[in-house]
mmCIF file of C-alpha atoms and ligand atoms in Angstrom:
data_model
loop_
_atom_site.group_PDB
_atom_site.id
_atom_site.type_symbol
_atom_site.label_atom_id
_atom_site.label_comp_id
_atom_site.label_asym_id
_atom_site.label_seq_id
_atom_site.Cartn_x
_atom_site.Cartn_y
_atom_site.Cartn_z
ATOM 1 C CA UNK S 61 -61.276 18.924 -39.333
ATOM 2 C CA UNK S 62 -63.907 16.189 -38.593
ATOM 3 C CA UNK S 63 -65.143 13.524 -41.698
ATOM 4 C CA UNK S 64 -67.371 11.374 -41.792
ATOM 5 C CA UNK S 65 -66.804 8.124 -42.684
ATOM 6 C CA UNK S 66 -69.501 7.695 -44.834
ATOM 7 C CA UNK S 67 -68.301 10.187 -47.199
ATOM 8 C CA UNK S 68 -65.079 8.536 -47.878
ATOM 9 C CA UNK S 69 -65.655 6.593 -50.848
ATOM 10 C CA UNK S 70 -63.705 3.972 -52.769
ATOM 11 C CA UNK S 71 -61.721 6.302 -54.194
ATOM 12 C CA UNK S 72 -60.628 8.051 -51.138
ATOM 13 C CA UNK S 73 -60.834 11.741 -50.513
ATOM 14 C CA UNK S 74 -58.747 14.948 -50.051
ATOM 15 C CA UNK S 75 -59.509 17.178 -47.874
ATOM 16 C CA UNK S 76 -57.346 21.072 -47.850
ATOM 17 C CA UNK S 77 -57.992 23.877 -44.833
ATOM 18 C CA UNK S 78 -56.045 26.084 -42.896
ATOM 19 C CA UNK S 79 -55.704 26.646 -39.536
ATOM 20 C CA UNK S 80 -55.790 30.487 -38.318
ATOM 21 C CA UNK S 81 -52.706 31.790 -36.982
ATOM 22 C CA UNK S 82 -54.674 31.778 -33.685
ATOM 23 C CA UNK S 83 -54.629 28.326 -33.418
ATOM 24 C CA UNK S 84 -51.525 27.767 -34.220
ATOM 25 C CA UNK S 85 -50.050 30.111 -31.912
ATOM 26 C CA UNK S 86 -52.013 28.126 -29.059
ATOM 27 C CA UNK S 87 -50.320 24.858 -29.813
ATOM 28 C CA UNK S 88 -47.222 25.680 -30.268
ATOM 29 C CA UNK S 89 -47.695 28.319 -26.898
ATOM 30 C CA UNK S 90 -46.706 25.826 -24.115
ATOM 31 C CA UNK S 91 -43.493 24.303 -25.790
ATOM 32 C CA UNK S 92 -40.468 25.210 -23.812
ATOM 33 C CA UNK S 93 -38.513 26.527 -27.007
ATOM 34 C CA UNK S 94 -40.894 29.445 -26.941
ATOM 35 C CA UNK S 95 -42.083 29.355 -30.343
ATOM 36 C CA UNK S 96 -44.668 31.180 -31.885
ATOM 37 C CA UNK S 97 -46.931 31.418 -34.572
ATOM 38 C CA UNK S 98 -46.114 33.868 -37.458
ATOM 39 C CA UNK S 99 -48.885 32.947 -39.746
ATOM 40 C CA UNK S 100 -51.359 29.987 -39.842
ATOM 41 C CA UNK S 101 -50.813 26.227 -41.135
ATOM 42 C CA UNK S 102 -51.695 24.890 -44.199
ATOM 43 C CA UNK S 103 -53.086 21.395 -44.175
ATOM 44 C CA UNK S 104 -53.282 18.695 -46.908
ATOM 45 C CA UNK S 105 -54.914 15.367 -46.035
ATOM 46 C CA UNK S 106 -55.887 12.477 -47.921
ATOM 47 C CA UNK S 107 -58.328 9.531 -46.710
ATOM 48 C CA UNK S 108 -58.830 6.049 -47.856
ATOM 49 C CA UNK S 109 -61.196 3.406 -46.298
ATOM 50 C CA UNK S 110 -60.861 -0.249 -45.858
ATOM 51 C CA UNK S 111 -63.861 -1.543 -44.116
ATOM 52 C CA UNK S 112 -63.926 0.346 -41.140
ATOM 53 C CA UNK S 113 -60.803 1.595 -40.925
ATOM 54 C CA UNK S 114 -59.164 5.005 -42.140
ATOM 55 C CA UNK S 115 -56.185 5.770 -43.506
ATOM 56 C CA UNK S 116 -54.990 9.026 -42.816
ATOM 57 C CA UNK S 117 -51.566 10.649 -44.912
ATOM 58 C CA UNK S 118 -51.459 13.778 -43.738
ATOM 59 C CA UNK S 119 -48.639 17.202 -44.722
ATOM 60 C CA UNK S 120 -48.719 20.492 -43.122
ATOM 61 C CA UNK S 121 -47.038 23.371 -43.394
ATOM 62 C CA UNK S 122 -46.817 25.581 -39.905
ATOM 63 C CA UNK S 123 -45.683 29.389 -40.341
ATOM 64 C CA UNK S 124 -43.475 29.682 -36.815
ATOM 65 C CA UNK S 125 -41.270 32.607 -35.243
ATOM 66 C CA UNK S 126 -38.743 31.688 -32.348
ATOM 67 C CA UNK S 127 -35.150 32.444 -31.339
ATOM 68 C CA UNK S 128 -32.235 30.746 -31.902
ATOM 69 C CA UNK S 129 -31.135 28.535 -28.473
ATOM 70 C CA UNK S 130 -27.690 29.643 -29.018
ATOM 71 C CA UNK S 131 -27.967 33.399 -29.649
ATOM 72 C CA UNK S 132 -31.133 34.304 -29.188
ATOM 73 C CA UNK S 133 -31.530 35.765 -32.700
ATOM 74 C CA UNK S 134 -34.865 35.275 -34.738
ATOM 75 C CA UNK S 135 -36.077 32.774 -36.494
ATOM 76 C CA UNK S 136 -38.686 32.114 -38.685
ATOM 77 C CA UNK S 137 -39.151 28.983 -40.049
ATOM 78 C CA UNK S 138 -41.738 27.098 -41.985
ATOM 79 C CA UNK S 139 -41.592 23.914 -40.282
ATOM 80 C CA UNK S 140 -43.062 20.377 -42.329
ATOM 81 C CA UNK S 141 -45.562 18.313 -40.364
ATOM 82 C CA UNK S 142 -45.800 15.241 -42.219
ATOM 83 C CA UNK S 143 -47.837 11.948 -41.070
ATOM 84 C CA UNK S 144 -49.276 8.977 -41.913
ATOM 85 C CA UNK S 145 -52.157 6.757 -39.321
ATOM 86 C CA UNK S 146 -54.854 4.382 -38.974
ATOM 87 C CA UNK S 147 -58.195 4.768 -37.297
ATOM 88 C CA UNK S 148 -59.119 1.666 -35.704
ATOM 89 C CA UNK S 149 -62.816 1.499 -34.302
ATOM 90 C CA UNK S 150 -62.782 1.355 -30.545
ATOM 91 C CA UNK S 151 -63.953 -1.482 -30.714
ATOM 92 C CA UNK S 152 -61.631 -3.298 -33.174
ATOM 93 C CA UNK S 153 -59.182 -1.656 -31.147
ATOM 94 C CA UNK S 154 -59.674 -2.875 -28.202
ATOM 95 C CA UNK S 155 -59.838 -6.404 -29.579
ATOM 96 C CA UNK S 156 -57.067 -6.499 -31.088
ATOM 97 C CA UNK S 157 -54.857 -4.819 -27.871
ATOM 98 C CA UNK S 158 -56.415 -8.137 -26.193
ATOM 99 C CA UNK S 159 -55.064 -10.375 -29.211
ATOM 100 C CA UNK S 160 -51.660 -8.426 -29.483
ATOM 101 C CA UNK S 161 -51.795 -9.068 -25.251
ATOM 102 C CA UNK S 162 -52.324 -12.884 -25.819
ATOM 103 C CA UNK S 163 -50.710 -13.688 -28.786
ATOM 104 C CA UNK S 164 -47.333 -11.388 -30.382
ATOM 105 C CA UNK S 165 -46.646 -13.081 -33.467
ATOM 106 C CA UNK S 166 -50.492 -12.391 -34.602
ATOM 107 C CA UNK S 167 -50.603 -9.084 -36.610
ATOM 108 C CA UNK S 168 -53.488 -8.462 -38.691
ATOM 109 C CA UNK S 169 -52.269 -7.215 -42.414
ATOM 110 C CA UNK S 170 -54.534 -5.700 -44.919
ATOM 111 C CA UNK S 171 -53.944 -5.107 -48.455
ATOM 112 C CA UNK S 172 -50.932 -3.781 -49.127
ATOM 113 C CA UNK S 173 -51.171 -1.705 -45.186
ATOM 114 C CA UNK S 174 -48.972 -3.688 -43.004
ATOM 115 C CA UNK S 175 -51.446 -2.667 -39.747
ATOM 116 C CA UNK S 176 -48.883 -3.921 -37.397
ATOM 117 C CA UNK S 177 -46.731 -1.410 -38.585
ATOM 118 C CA UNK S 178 -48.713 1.599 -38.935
ATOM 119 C CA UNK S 179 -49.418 4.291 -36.023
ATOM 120 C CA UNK S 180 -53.146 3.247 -34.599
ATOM 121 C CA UNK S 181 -55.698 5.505 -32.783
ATOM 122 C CA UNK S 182 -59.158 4.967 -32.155
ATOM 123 C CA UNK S 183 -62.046 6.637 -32.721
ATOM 124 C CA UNK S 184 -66.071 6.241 -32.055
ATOM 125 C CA UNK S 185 -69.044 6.619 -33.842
ATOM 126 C CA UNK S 186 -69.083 7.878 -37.571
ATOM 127 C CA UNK S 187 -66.599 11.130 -37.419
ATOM 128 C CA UNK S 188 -63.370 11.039 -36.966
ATOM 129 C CA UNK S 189 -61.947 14.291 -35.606
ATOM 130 C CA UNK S 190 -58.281 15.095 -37.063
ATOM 131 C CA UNK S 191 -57.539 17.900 -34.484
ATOM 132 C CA UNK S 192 -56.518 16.133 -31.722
ATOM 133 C CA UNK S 193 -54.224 14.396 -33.763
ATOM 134 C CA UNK S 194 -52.450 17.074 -35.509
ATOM 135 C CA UNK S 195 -52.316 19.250 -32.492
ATOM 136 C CA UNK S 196 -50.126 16.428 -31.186
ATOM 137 C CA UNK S 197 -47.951 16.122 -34.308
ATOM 138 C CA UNK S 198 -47.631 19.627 -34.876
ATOM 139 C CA UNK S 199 -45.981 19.538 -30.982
ATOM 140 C CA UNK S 200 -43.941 16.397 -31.527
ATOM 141 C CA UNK S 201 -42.349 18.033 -34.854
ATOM 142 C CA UNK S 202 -41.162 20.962 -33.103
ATOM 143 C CA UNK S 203 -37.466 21.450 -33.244
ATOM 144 C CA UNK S 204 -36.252 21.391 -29.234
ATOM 145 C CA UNK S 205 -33.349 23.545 -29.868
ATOM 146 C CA UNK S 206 -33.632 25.561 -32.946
ATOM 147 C CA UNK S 207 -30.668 27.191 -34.444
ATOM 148 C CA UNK S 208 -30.507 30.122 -36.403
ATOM 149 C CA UNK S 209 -27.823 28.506 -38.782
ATOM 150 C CA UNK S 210 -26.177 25.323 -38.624
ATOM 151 C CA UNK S 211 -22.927 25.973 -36.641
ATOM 152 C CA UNK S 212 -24.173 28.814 -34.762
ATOM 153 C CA UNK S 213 -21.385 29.681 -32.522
ATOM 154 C CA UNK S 214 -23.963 31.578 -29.864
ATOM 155 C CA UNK S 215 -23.351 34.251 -27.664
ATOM 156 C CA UNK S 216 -19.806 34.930 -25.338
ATOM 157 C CA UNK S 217 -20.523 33.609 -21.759
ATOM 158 C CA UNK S 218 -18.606 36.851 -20.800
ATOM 159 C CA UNK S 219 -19.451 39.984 -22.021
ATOM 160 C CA UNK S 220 -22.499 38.398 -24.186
ATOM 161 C CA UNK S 221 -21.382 39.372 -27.934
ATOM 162 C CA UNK S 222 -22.949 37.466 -30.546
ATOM 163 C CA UNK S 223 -19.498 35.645 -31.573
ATOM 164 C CA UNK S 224 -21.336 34.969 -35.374
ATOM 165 C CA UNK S 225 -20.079 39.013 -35.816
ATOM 166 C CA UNK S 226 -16.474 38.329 -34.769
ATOM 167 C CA UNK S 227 -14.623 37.153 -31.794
ATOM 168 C CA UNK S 228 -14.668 39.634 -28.660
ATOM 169 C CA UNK S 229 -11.503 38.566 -27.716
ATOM 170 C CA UNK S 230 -12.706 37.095 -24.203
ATOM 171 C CA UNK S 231 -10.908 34.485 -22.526
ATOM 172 C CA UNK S 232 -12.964 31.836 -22.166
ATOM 173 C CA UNK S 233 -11.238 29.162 -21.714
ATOM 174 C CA UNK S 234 -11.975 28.947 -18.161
ATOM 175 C CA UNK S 235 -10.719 25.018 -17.000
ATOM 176 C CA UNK S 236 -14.375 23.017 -16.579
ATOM 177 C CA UNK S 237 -14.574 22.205 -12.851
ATOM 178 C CA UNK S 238 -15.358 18.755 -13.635
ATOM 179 C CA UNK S 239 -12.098 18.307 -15.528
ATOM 180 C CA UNK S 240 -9.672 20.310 -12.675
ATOM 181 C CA UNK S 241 -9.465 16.774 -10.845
ATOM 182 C CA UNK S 242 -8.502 15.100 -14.031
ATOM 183 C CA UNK S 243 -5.749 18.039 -14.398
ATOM 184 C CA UNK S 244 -3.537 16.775 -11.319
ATOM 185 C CA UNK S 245 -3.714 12.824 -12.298
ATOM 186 C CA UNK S 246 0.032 11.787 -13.549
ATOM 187 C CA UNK S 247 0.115 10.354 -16.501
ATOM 188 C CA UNK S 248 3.126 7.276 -15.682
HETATM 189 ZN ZN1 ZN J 453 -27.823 31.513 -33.572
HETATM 190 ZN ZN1 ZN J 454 -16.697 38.109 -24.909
#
């Protein structure tokens, strides 16, 4: 999603697409949790301008498939991408990375945006190009170990039964090697 900057007027301006299941599938391809995409992503995002910088509030919804880290059983989850940012002009940008270099306590505040606060890209020329940006959100929301329920209890490390269907009746409480050592210590 690319705007303009000169479209964004006083008011601000709301802008609603979805990405095709596609192109979710291909971010979401290379994270090590192996999820996929089960549908697309819908997108809501809202711009404001103050001089030349944009504020960005954007709220996604991504429809995902994966598989539980535990026991492996499916999951499909509609998972929230939520977000808020300033676009700085590069060249405002790299001002104020000089300032911020020189001089800590000096944070430019705006309005009611408290810019020392808020997450701060750049971007050149008139458009700014949201797809970059939400690619990388939509990664960094991710879930690294997804469960298929809170509490999973996972699979047996013996004979592999999915213990949320009843125990197996498997021994497994095999003494951790790291503890054995621990084991022969007398306690005086
Ligand atoms: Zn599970
Ligand atoms: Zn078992």
């Amino acid at each position: 999603m690319r705007v303009n900057i000169d479209e964004i007027k006083e008011a601000g301006i709301d802008r609603r697409w979805d990405l095709p299941r596609e192109t979710l599938d291909a971010i979401v391809a290379g994270d090590r949790a192996g999820w996929r995409a089960s549908g697309g992503a819908h997108v809501e995002a809202r711009f404001e301008k103050l001089d030349r910088r944009v504020f960005v509030k954007v709220k996604a919804a991504a429809e995902l498939a994966g598989e539980c880290s535990r026991c492996l059983a499916p999951i499909a989850s509609r998972l929230p991408v939520a977000f808020e940012l300033t676009l700085v002009p590069a060249d405002e940008y790299e001002e104020k990375e000089q300032v911020a270099a020189g001089d800590k306590a000096h944070h430019p505040v705006a309005g009611s945006f408290d810019l020392a606060h808020a997450e701060e890209e750049a971007y050149t020329g008139k458009v700014v190009d949201l797809d970059p940006i939400l690619r990388e959100q939509v990664v960094l929301a991710l879930p690294g170990y997804p469960v298929c329920q809170e509490g999973c209890k996972g699979l047996c490390s013996i004979c592999g039964k999915n213990l949320n269907d009843g125990e197996c009746g498997c021994d497994r409480k095999v003494p951790d090697p790291r503890w054995a050592g621990l084991a022969k210590v007398k306690l005086t």
